[in-house]
Structures are given as C-alpha cells and as structure tokens.
PDB file of C-alpha atoms and ligand atoms in Angstrom:
ATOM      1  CA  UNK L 756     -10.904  29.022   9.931  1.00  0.00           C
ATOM      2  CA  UNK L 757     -13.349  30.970   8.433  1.00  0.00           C
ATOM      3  CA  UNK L 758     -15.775  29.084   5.622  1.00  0.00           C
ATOM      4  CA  UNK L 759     -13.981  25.659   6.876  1.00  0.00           C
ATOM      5  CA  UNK L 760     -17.336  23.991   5.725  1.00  0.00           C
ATOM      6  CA  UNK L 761     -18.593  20.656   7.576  1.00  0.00           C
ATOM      7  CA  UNK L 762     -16.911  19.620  11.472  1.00  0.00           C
ATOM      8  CA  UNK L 763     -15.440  16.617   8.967  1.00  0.00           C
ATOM      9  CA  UNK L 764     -13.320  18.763   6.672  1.00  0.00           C
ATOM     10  CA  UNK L 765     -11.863  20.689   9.058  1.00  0.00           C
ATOM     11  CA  UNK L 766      -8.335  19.718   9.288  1.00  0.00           C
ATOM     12  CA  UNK L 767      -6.792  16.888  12.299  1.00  0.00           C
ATOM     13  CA  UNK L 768      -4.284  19.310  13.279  1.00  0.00           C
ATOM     14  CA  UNK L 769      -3.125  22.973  12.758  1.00  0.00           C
ATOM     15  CA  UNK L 770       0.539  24.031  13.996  1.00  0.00           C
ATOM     16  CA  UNK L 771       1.394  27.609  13.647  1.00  0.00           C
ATOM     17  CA  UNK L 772       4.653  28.214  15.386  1.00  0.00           C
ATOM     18  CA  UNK L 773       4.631  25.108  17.062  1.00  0.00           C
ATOM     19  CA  UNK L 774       8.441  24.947  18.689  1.00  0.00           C
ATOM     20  CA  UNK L 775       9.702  22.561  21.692  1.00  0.00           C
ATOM     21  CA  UNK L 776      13.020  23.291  23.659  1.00  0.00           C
ATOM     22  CA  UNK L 777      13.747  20.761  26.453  1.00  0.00           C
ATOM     23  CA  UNK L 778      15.459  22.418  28.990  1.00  0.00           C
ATOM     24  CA  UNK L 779      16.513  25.383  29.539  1.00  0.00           C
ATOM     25  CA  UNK L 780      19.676  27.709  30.042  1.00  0.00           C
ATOM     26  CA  UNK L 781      22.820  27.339  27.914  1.00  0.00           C
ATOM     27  CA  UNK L 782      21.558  23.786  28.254  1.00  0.00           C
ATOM     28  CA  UNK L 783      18.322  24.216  25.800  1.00  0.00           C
ATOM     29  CA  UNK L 784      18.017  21.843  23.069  1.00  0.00           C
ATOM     30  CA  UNK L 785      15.417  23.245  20.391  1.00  0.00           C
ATOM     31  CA  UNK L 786      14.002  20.156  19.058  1.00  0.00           C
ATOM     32  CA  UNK L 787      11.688  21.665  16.922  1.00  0.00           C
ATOM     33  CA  UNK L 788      12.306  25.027  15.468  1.00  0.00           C
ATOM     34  CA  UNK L 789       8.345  26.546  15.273  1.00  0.00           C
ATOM     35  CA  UNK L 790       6.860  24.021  12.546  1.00  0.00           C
ATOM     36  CA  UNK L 791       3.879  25.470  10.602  1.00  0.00           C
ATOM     37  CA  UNK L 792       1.742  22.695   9.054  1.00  0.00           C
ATOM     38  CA  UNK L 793      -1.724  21.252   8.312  1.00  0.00           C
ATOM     39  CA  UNK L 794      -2.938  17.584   8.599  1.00  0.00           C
ATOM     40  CA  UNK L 795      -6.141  17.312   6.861  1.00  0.00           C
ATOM     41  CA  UNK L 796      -8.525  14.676   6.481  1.00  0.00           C
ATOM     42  CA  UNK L 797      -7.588  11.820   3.990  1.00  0.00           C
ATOM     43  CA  UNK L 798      -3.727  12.847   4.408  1.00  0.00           C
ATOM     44  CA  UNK L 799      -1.226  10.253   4.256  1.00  0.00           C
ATOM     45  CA  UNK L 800       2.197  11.990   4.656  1.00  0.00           C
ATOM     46  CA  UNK L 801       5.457  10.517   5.130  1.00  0.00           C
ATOM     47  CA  UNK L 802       8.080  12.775   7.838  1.00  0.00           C
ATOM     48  CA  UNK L 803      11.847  12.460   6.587  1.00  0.00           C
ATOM     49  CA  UNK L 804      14.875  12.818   8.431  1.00  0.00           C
ATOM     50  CA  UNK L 805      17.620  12.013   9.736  1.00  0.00           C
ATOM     51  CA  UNK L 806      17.859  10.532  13.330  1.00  0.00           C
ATOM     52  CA  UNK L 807      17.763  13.761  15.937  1.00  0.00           C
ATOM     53  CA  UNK L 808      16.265  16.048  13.210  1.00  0.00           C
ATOM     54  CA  UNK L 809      13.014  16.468  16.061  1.00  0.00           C
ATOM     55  CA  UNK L 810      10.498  14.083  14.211  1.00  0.00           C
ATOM     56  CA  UNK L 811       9.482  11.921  17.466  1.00  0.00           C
ATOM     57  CA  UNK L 812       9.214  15.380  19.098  1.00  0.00           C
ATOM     58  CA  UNK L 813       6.764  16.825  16.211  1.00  0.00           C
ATOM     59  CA  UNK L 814       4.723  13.442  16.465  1.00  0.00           C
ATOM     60  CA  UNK L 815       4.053  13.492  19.969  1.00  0.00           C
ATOM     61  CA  UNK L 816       3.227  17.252  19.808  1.00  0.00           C
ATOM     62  CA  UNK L 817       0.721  16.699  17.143  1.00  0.00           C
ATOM     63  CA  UNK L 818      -0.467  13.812  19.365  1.00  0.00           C
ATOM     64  CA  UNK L 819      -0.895  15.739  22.001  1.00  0.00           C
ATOM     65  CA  UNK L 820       1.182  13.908  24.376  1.00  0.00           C
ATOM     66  CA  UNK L 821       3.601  16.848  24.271  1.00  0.00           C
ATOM     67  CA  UNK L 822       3.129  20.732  24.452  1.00  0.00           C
ATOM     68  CA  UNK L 823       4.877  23.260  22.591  1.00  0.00           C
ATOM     69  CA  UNK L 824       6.528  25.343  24.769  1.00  0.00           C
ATOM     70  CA  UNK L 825       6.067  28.109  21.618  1.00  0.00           C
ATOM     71  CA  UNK L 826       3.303  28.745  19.193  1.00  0.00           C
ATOM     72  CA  UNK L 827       0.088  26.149  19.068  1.00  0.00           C
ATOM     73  CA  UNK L 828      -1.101  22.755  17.916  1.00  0.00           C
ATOM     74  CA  UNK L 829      -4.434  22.339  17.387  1.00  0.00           C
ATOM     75  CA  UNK L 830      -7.008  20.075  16.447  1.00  0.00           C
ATOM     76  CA  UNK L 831      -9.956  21.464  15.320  1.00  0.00           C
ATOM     77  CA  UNK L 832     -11.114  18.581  13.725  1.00  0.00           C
ATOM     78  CA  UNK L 833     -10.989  16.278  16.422  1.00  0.00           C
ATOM     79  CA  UNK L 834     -12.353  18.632  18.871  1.00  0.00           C
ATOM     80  CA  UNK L 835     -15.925  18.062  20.459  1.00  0.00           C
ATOM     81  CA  UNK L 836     -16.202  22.012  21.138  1.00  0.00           C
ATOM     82  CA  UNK L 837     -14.819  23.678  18.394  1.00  0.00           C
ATOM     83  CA  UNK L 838     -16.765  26.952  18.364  1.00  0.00           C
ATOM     84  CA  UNK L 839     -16.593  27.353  22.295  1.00  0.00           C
ATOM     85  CA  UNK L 840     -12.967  27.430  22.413  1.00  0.00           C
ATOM     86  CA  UNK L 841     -12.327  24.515  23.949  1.00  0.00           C
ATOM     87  CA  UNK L 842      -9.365  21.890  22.480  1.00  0.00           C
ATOM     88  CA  UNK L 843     -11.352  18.963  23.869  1.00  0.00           C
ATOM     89  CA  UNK L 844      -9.997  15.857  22.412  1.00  0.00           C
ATOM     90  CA  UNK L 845     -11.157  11.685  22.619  1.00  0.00           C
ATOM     91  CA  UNK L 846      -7.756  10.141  23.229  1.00  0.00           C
ATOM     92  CA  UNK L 847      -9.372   6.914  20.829  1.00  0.00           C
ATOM     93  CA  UNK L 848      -9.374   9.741  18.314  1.00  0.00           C
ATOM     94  CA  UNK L 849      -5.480   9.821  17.802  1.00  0.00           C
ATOM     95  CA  UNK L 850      -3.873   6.372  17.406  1.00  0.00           C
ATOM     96  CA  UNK L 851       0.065   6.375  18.049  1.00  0.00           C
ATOM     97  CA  UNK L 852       2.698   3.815  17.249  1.00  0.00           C
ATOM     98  CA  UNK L 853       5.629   4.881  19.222  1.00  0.00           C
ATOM     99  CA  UNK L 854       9.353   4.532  18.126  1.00  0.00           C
ATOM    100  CA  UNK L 855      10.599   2.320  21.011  1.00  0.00           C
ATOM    101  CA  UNK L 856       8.874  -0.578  23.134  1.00  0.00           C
ATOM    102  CA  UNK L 857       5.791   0.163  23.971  1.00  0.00           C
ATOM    103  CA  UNK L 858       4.147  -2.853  25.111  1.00  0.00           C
ATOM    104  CA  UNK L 859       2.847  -3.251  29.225  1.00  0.00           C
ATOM    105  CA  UNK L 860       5.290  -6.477  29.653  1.00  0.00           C
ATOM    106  CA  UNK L 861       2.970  -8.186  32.444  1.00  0.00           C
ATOM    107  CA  UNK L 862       0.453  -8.454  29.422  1.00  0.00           C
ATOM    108  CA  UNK L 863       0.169 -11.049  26.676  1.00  0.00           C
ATOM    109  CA  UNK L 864      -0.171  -9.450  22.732  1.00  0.00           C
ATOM    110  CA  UNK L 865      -4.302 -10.192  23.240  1.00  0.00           C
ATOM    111  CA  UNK L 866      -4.577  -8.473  26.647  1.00  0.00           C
ATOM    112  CA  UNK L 867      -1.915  -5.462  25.407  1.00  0.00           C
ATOM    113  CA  UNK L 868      -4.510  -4.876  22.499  1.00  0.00           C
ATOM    114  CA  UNK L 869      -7.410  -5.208  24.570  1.00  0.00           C
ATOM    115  CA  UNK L 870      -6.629  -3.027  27.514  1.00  0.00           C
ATOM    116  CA  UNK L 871      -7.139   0.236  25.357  1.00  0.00           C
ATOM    117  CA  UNK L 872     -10.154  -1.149  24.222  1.00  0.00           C
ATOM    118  CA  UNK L 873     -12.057  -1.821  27.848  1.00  0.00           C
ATOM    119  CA  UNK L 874     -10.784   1.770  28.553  1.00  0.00           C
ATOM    120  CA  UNK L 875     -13.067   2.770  26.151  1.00  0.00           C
ATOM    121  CA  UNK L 876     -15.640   1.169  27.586  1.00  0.00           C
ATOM    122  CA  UNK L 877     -16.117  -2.009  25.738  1.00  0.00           C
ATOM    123  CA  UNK L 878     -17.006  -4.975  27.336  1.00  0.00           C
ATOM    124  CA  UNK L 879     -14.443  -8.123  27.761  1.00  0.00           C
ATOM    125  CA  UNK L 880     -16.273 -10.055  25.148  1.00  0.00           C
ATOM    126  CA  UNK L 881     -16.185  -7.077  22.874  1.00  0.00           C
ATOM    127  CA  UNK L 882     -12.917  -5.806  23.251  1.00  0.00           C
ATOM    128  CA  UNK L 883     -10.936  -9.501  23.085  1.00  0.00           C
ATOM    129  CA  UNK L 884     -13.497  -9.713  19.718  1.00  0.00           C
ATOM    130  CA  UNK L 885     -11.512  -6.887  18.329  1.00  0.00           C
ATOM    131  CA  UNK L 886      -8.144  -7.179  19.589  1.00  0.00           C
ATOM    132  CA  UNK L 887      -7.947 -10.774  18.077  1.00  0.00           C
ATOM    133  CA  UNK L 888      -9.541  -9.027  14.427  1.00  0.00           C
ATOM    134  CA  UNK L 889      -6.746  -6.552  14.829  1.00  0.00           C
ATOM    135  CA  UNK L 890      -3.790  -8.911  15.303  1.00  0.00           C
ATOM    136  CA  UNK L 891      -5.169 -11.469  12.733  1.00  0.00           C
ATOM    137  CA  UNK L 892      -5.427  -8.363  10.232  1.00  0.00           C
ATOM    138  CA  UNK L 893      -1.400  -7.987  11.073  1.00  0.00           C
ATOM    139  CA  UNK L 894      -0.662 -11.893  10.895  1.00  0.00           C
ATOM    140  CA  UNK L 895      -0.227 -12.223  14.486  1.00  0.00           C
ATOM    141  CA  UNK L 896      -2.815 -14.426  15.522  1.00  0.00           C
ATOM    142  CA  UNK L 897      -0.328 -16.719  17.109  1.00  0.00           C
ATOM    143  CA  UNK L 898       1.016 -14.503  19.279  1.00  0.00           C
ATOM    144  CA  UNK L 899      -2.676 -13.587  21.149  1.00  0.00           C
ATOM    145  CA  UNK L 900      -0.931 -15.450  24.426  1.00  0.00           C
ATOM    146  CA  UNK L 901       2.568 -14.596  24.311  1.00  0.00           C
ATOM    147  CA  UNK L 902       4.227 -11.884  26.427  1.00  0.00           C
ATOM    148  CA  UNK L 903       6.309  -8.901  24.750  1.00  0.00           C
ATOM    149  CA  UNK L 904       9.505 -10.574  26.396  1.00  0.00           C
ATOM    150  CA  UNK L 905       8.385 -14.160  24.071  1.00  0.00           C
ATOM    151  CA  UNK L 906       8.569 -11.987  21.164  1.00  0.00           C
ATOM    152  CA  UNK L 907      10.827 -10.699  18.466  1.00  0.00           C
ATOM    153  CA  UNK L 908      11.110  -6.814  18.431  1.00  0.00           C
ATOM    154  CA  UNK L 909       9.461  -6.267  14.898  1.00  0.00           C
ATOM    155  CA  UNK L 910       6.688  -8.262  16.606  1.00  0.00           C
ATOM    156  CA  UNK L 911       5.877  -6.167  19.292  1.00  0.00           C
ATOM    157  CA  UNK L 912       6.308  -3.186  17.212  1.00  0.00           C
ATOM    158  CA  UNK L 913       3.311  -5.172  15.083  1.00  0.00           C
ATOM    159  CA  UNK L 914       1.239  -5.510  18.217  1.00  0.00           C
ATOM    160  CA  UNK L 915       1.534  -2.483  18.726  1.00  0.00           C
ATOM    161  CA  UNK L 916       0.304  -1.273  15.638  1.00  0.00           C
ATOM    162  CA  UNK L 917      -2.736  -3.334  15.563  1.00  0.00           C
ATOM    163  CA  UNK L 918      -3.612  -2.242  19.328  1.00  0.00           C
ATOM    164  CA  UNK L 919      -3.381   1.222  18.017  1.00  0.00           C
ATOM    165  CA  UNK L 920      -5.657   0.191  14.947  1.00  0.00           C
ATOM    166  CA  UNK L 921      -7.777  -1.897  16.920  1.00  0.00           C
ATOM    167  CA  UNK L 922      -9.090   1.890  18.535  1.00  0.00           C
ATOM    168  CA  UNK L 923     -10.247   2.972  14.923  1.00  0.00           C
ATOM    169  CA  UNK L 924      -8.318   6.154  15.692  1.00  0.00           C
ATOM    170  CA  UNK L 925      -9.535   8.826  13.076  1.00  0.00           C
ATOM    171  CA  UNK L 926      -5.718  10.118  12.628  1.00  0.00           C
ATOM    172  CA  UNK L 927      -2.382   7.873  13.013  1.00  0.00           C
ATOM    173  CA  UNK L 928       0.638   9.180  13.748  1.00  0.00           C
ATOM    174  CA  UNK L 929       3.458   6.188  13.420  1.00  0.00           C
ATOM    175  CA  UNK L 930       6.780   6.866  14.331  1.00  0.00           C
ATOM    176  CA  UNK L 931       8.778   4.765  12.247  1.00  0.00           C
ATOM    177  CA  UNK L 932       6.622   1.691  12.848  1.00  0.00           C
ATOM    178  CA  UNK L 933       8.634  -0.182  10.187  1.00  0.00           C
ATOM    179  CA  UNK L 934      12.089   0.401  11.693  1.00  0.00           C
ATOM    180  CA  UNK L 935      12.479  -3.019  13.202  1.00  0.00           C
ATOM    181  CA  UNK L 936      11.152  -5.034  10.126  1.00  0.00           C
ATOM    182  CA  UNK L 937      12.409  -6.852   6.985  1.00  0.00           C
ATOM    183  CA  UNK L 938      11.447  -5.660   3.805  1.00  0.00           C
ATOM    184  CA  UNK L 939       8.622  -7.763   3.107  1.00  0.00           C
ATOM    185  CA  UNK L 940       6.766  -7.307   6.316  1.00  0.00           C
ATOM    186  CA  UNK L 941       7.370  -3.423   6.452  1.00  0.00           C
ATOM    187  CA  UNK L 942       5.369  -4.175   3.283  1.00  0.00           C
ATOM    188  CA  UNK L 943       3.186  -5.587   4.557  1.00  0.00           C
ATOM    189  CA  UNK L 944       2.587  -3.554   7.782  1.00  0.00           C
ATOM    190  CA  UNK L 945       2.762  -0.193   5.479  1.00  0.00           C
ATOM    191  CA  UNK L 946      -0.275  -1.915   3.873  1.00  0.00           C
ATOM    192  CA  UNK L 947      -2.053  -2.577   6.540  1.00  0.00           C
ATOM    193  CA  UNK L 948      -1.654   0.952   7.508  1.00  0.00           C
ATOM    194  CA  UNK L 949      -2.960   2.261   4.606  1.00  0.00           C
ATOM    195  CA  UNK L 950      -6.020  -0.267   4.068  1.00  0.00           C
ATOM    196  CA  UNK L 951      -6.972   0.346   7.683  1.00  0.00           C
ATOM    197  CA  UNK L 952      -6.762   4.251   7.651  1.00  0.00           C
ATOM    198  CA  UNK L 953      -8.867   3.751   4.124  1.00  0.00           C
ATOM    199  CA  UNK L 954     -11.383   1.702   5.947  1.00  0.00           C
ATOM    200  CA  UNK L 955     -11.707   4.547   8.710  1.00  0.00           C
ATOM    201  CA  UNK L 956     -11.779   7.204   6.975  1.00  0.00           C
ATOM    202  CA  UNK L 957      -8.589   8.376   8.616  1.00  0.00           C
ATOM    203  CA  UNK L 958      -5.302  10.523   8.038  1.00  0.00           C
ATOM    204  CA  UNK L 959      -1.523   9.120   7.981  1.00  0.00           C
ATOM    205  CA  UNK L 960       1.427  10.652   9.110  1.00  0.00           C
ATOM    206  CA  UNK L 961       4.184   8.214   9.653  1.00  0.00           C
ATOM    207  CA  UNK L 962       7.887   8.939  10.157  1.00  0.00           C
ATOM    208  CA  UNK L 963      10.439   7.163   8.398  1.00  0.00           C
ATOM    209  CA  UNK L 964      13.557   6.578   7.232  1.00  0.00           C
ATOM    210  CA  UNK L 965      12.989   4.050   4.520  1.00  0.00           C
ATOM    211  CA  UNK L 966      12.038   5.604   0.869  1.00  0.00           C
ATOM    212  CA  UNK L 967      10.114   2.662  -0.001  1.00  0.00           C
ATOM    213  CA  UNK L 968       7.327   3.823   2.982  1.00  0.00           C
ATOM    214  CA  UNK L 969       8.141   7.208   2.224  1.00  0.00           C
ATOM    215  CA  UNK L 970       6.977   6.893  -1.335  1.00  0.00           C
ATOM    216  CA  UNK L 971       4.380   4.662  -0.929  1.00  0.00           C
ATOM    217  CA  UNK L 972       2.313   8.137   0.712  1.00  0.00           C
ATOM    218  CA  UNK L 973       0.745  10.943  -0.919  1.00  0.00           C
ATOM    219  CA  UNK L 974       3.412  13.923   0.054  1.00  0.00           C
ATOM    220  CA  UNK L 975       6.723  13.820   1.676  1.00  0.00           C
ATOM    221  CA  UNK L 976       7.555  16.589   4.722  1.00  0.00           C
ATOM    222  CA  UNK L 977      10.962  16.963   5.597  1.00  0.00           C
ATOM    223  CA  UNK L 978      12.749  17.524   9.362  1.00  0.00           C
ATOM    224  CA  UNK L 979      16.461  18.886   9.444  1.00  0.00           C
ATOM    225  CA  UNK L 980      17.968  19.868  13.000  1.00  0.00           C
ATOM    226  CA  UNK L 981      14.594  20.811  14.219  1.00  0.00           C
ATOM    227  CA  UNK L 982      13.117  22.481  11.382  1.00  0.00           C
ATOM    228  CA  UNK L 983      10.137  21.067   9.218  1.00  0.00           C
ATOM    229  CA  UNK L 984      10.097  22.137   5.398  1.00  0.00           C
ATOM    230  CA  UNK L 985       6.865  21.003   3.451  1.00  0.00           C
ATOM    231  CA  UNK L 986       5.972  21.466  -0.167  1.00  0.00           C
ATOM    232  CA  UNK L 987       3.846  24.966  -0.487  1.00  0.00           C
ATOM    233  CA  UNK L 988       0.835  24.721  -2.066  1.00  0.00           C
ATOM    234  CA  UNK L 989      -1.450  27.398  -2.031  1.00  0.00           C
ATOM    235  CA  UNK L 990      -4.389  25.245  -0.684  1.00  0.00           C
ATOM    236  CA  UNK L 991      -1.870  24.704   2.321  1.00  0.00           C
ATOM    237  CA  UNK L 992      -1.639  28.621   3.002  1.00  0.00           C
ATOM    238  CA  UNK L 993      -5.072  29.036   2.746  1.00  0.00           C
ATOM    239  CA  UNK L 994      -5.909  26.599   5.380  1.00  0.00           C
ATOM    240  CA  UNK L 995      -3.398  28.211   7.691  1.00  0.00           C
ATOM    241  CA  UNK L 996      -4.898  31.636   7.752  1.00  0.00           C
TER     242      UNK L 996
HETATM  243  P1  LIG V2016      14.150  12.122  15.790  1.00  0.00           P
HETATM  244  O1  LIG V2016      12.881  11.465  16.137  1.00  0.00           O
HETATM  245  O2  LIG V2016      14.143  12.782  14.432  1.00  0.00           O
HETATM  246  O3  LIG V2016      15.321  11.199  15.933  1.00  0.00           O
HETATM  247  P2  LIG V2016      13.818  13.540  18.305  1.00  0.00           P
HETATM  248  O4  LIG V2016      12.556  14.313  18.228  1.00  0.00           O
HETATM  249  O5  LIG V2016      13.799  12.276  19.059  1.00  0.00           O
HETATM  250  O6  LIG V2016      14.390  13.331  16.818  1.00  0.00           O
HETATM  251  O7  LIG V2016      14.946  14.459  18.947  1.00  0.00           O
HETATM  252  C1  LIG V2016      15.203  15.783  18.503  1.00  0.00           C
HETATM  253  C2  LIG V2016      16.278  16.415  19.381  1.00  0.00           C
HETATM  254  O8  LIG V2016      15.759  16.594  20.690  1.00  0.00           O
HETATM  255  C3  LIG V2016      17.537  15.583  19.522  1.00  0.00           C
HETATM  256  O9  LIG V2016      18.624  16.477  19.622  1.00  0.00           O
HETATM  257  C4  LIG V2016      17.322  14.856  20.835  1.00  0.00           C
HETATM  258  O10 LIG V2016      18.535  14.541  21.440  1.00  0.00           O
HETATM  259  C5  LIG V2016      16.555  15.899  21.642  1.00  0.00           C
HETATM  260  N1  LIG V2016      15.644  15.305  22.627  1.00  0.00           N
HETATM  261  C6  LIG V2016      14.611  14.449  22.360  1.00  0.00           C
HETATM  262  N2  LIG V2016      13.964  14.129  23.490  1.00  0.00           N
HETATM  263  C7  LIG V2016      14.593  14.787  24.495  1.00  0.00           C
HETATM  264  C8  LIG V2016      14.391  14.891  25.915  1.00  0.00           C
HETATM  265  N3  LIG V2016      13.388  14.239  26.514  1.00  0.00           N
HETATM  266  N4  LIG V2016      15.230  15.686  26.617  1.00  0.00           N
HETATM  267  C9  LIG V2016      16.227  16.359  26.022  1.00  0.00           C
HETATM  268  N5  LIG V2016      16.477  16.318  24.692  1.00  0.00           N
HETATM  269  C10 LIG V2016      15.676  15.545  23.944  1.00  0.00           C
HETATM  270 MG1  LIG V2017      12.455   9.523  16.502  1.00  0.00          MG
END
C-alpha cells in the first residue's frame, strides 16, 4: 500500500486470496473460491448471485466475523494501528444486517437498537435518544415497544437495519436486507441505506437478489459456486498491489 495517501483513503477492506472451506475431508465445501477484491471508501456495490453461490460467507469474512481459512482480509482502513502491523478493528466500525433473524427476542425493537449502543458506552438517555432517531428514520416508530415475536418478518429485518445504522458504522455490509420486503418498502429501506451511508461518510456493500437494489448502486460484483468475478479496472489492480 505504498503512496495510499491519508488513513481516510485507504481502502475498508483488502482480500487477496481470501477462500473459506467448512469442513474438511471428502466432506469440504469451498464456499468461497480465494476472492480478490477492494472496498474503498465511498463504495456502494451490489453482490449478485444465486442462493449458495458463497455471498453470506464473503460478507461475514469481510466483516470479520469469519476467517479465511486461505489467503487474507484486511482492513487497513478501519484499523487503529495500521503501520505497526496490527489488524485492530472498532466492532461500531462495521455495521452488519444479517440474512436471517437477528433480533435478541427477550428485547423490544427500542431496547434491540439500544443495546449496541450502551455497549459502546453511551449512556441510557443517549442511546434510547438514538435508537428511537434510527427507527423513526426507517418508519418504525411504532414498533419502539414491541417484541420481534409481535412483528412481521420484513419488520424485524427493518429493526435491524436501523440498529445497525443507529452505530454510524463507517462500512455496511447488508446481506440481502430487502429479501423479506414488498417493493415499495425495499424502496424505501434501499434509500435509507444509501442516505444514511451518504450522511456518514460510509461504504455499501449489500447482497441481493433483486435488480432493482442491484442497480440502484454504483458497480455490480458477481458470486457463482464460490467464486467472485468483479469488473477490472485498472484503479482496482493498482490498489491491490
Ligand atoms: P449464499 O449467501 O450465496 O446463499 P452461502 O455463503 O450461505 O451462500 O453458502 C455458500 C456455500 O457454503 C453453500 O454451499 C452452503 O451450503 C455452504 N455453507 C454455508 N454455511 C455453511 C456452514 N456453516 N457449514 C457448512 N456449509 C456451509
Ligand atoms: Mg446468503
């Protein structure tokens, strides 16, 4: 990363090689095939694919909630030690959406939204402050006392997008946070999305299988039985070497 310029341009994450087999034996499944990609600041980049083509896998790798069990992912602009070496990331820095429930059921949508939030280190008066901002800025303000069981699943899967929001992570990675809505509120929540990652000064990458949120983003990567294929741009190489 030589001449990478400010901490701030340096790009979110870096995958050279980046490959993830669950198990092992005859029994291996290669989920992703080593993926070599950049997310850079400002992205906003839709993942296509068909169901079981690895994109949940690649997410949570990138997220960090996963390791490749080949090659790297890295972060180097979310890292607080950069030149020593050491890949030491804010979990509030990286906001996930995940594909299925994700909710705490014991919690109503206000507390779910908070929780995060007092993690952080806000106080009580603070954090329900922003958690109720967050779910008003998704149209849920009647929910605030309701439990994930009281709601419909394309609610919870908007709760869940505005407790991820409600962190001002400085890169989102959604996986397929529009999957359990109608048209109009995928819309809707795609805008949100956007507006909010605008507002941050934050990068997109959102999995889908819907074209209308795939080409409502800047660039389009691709994920077929494990293996990621990007447009090449010679900017993109560059920022690999
Ligand atoms: P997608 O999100 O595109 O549907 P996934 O990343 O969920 O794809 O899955 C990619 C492949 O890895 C699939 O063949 C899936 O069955 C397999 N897979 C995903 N998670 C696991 C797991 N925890 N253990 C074993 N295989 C898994
Ligand atoms: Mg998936």
């Amino acid at each position: 990363m030589t001449g990478a310029g400010p901490t701030s341009a340096k790009p979110l994450v870096v995958c050279v090689d980046a490959a993830r087999t669950y198990g092992s034996g005859p029994n291996a499944v290669v989920a992703v095939h080593g993926a070599n990609c950049v997310v850079p600041t400002g992205a906003r980049i839709a993942v296509v694919g068909p169901s079981g083509s690895g994109k949940s896998t690649l997410l949570h790798l990138m997220a960090a909630l996963d390791r490749p069990t080949a090659g790297t992912v890295d972060h180097p602009g979310l890292t607080t030690d950069p030149e020593g070496g050491a890949d030491i990331l804010q979990a509030r820095d990286i906001g996930v959406v995940f594909q299925g429930p994700s909710l705490l059921p014991p919690l109503t949508a206000l507390e779910n939204v908070s929780l995060p939030l007092l993690i952080d280190g806000l106080t009580a008066d603070e954090a329900a402050d922003r958690a109720s901002a967050a779910l008003a800025e998704l149209e849920l303000g009647t929910l605030a006392a309701k439990l994930p069981d009281e709601m419909s699943a394309g609610q919870a899967q908007r709760v869940a997008v505005a407790r991820m929001l409600a962190r001002r992570p400085r890169l989102i990675l959604a996986d397929e946070p529009t999957g359990q809505l109608d048209r109009e509120t995928a819309r809707h929540v795609l805008e949100v999305l956007l507006s909010a990652a605008d507002s941050l000064d934050a990068a997109v990458l959102i999995t889908t299988h819907d074209a209308r949120v795939a080409g409502a983003l800047d660039e389009r990567w691709y994920m077929a039985d494990g293996r990621l294929v990007q447009p090449e741009t010679p900017d993109r190489e560059r920022e690999l070497r």
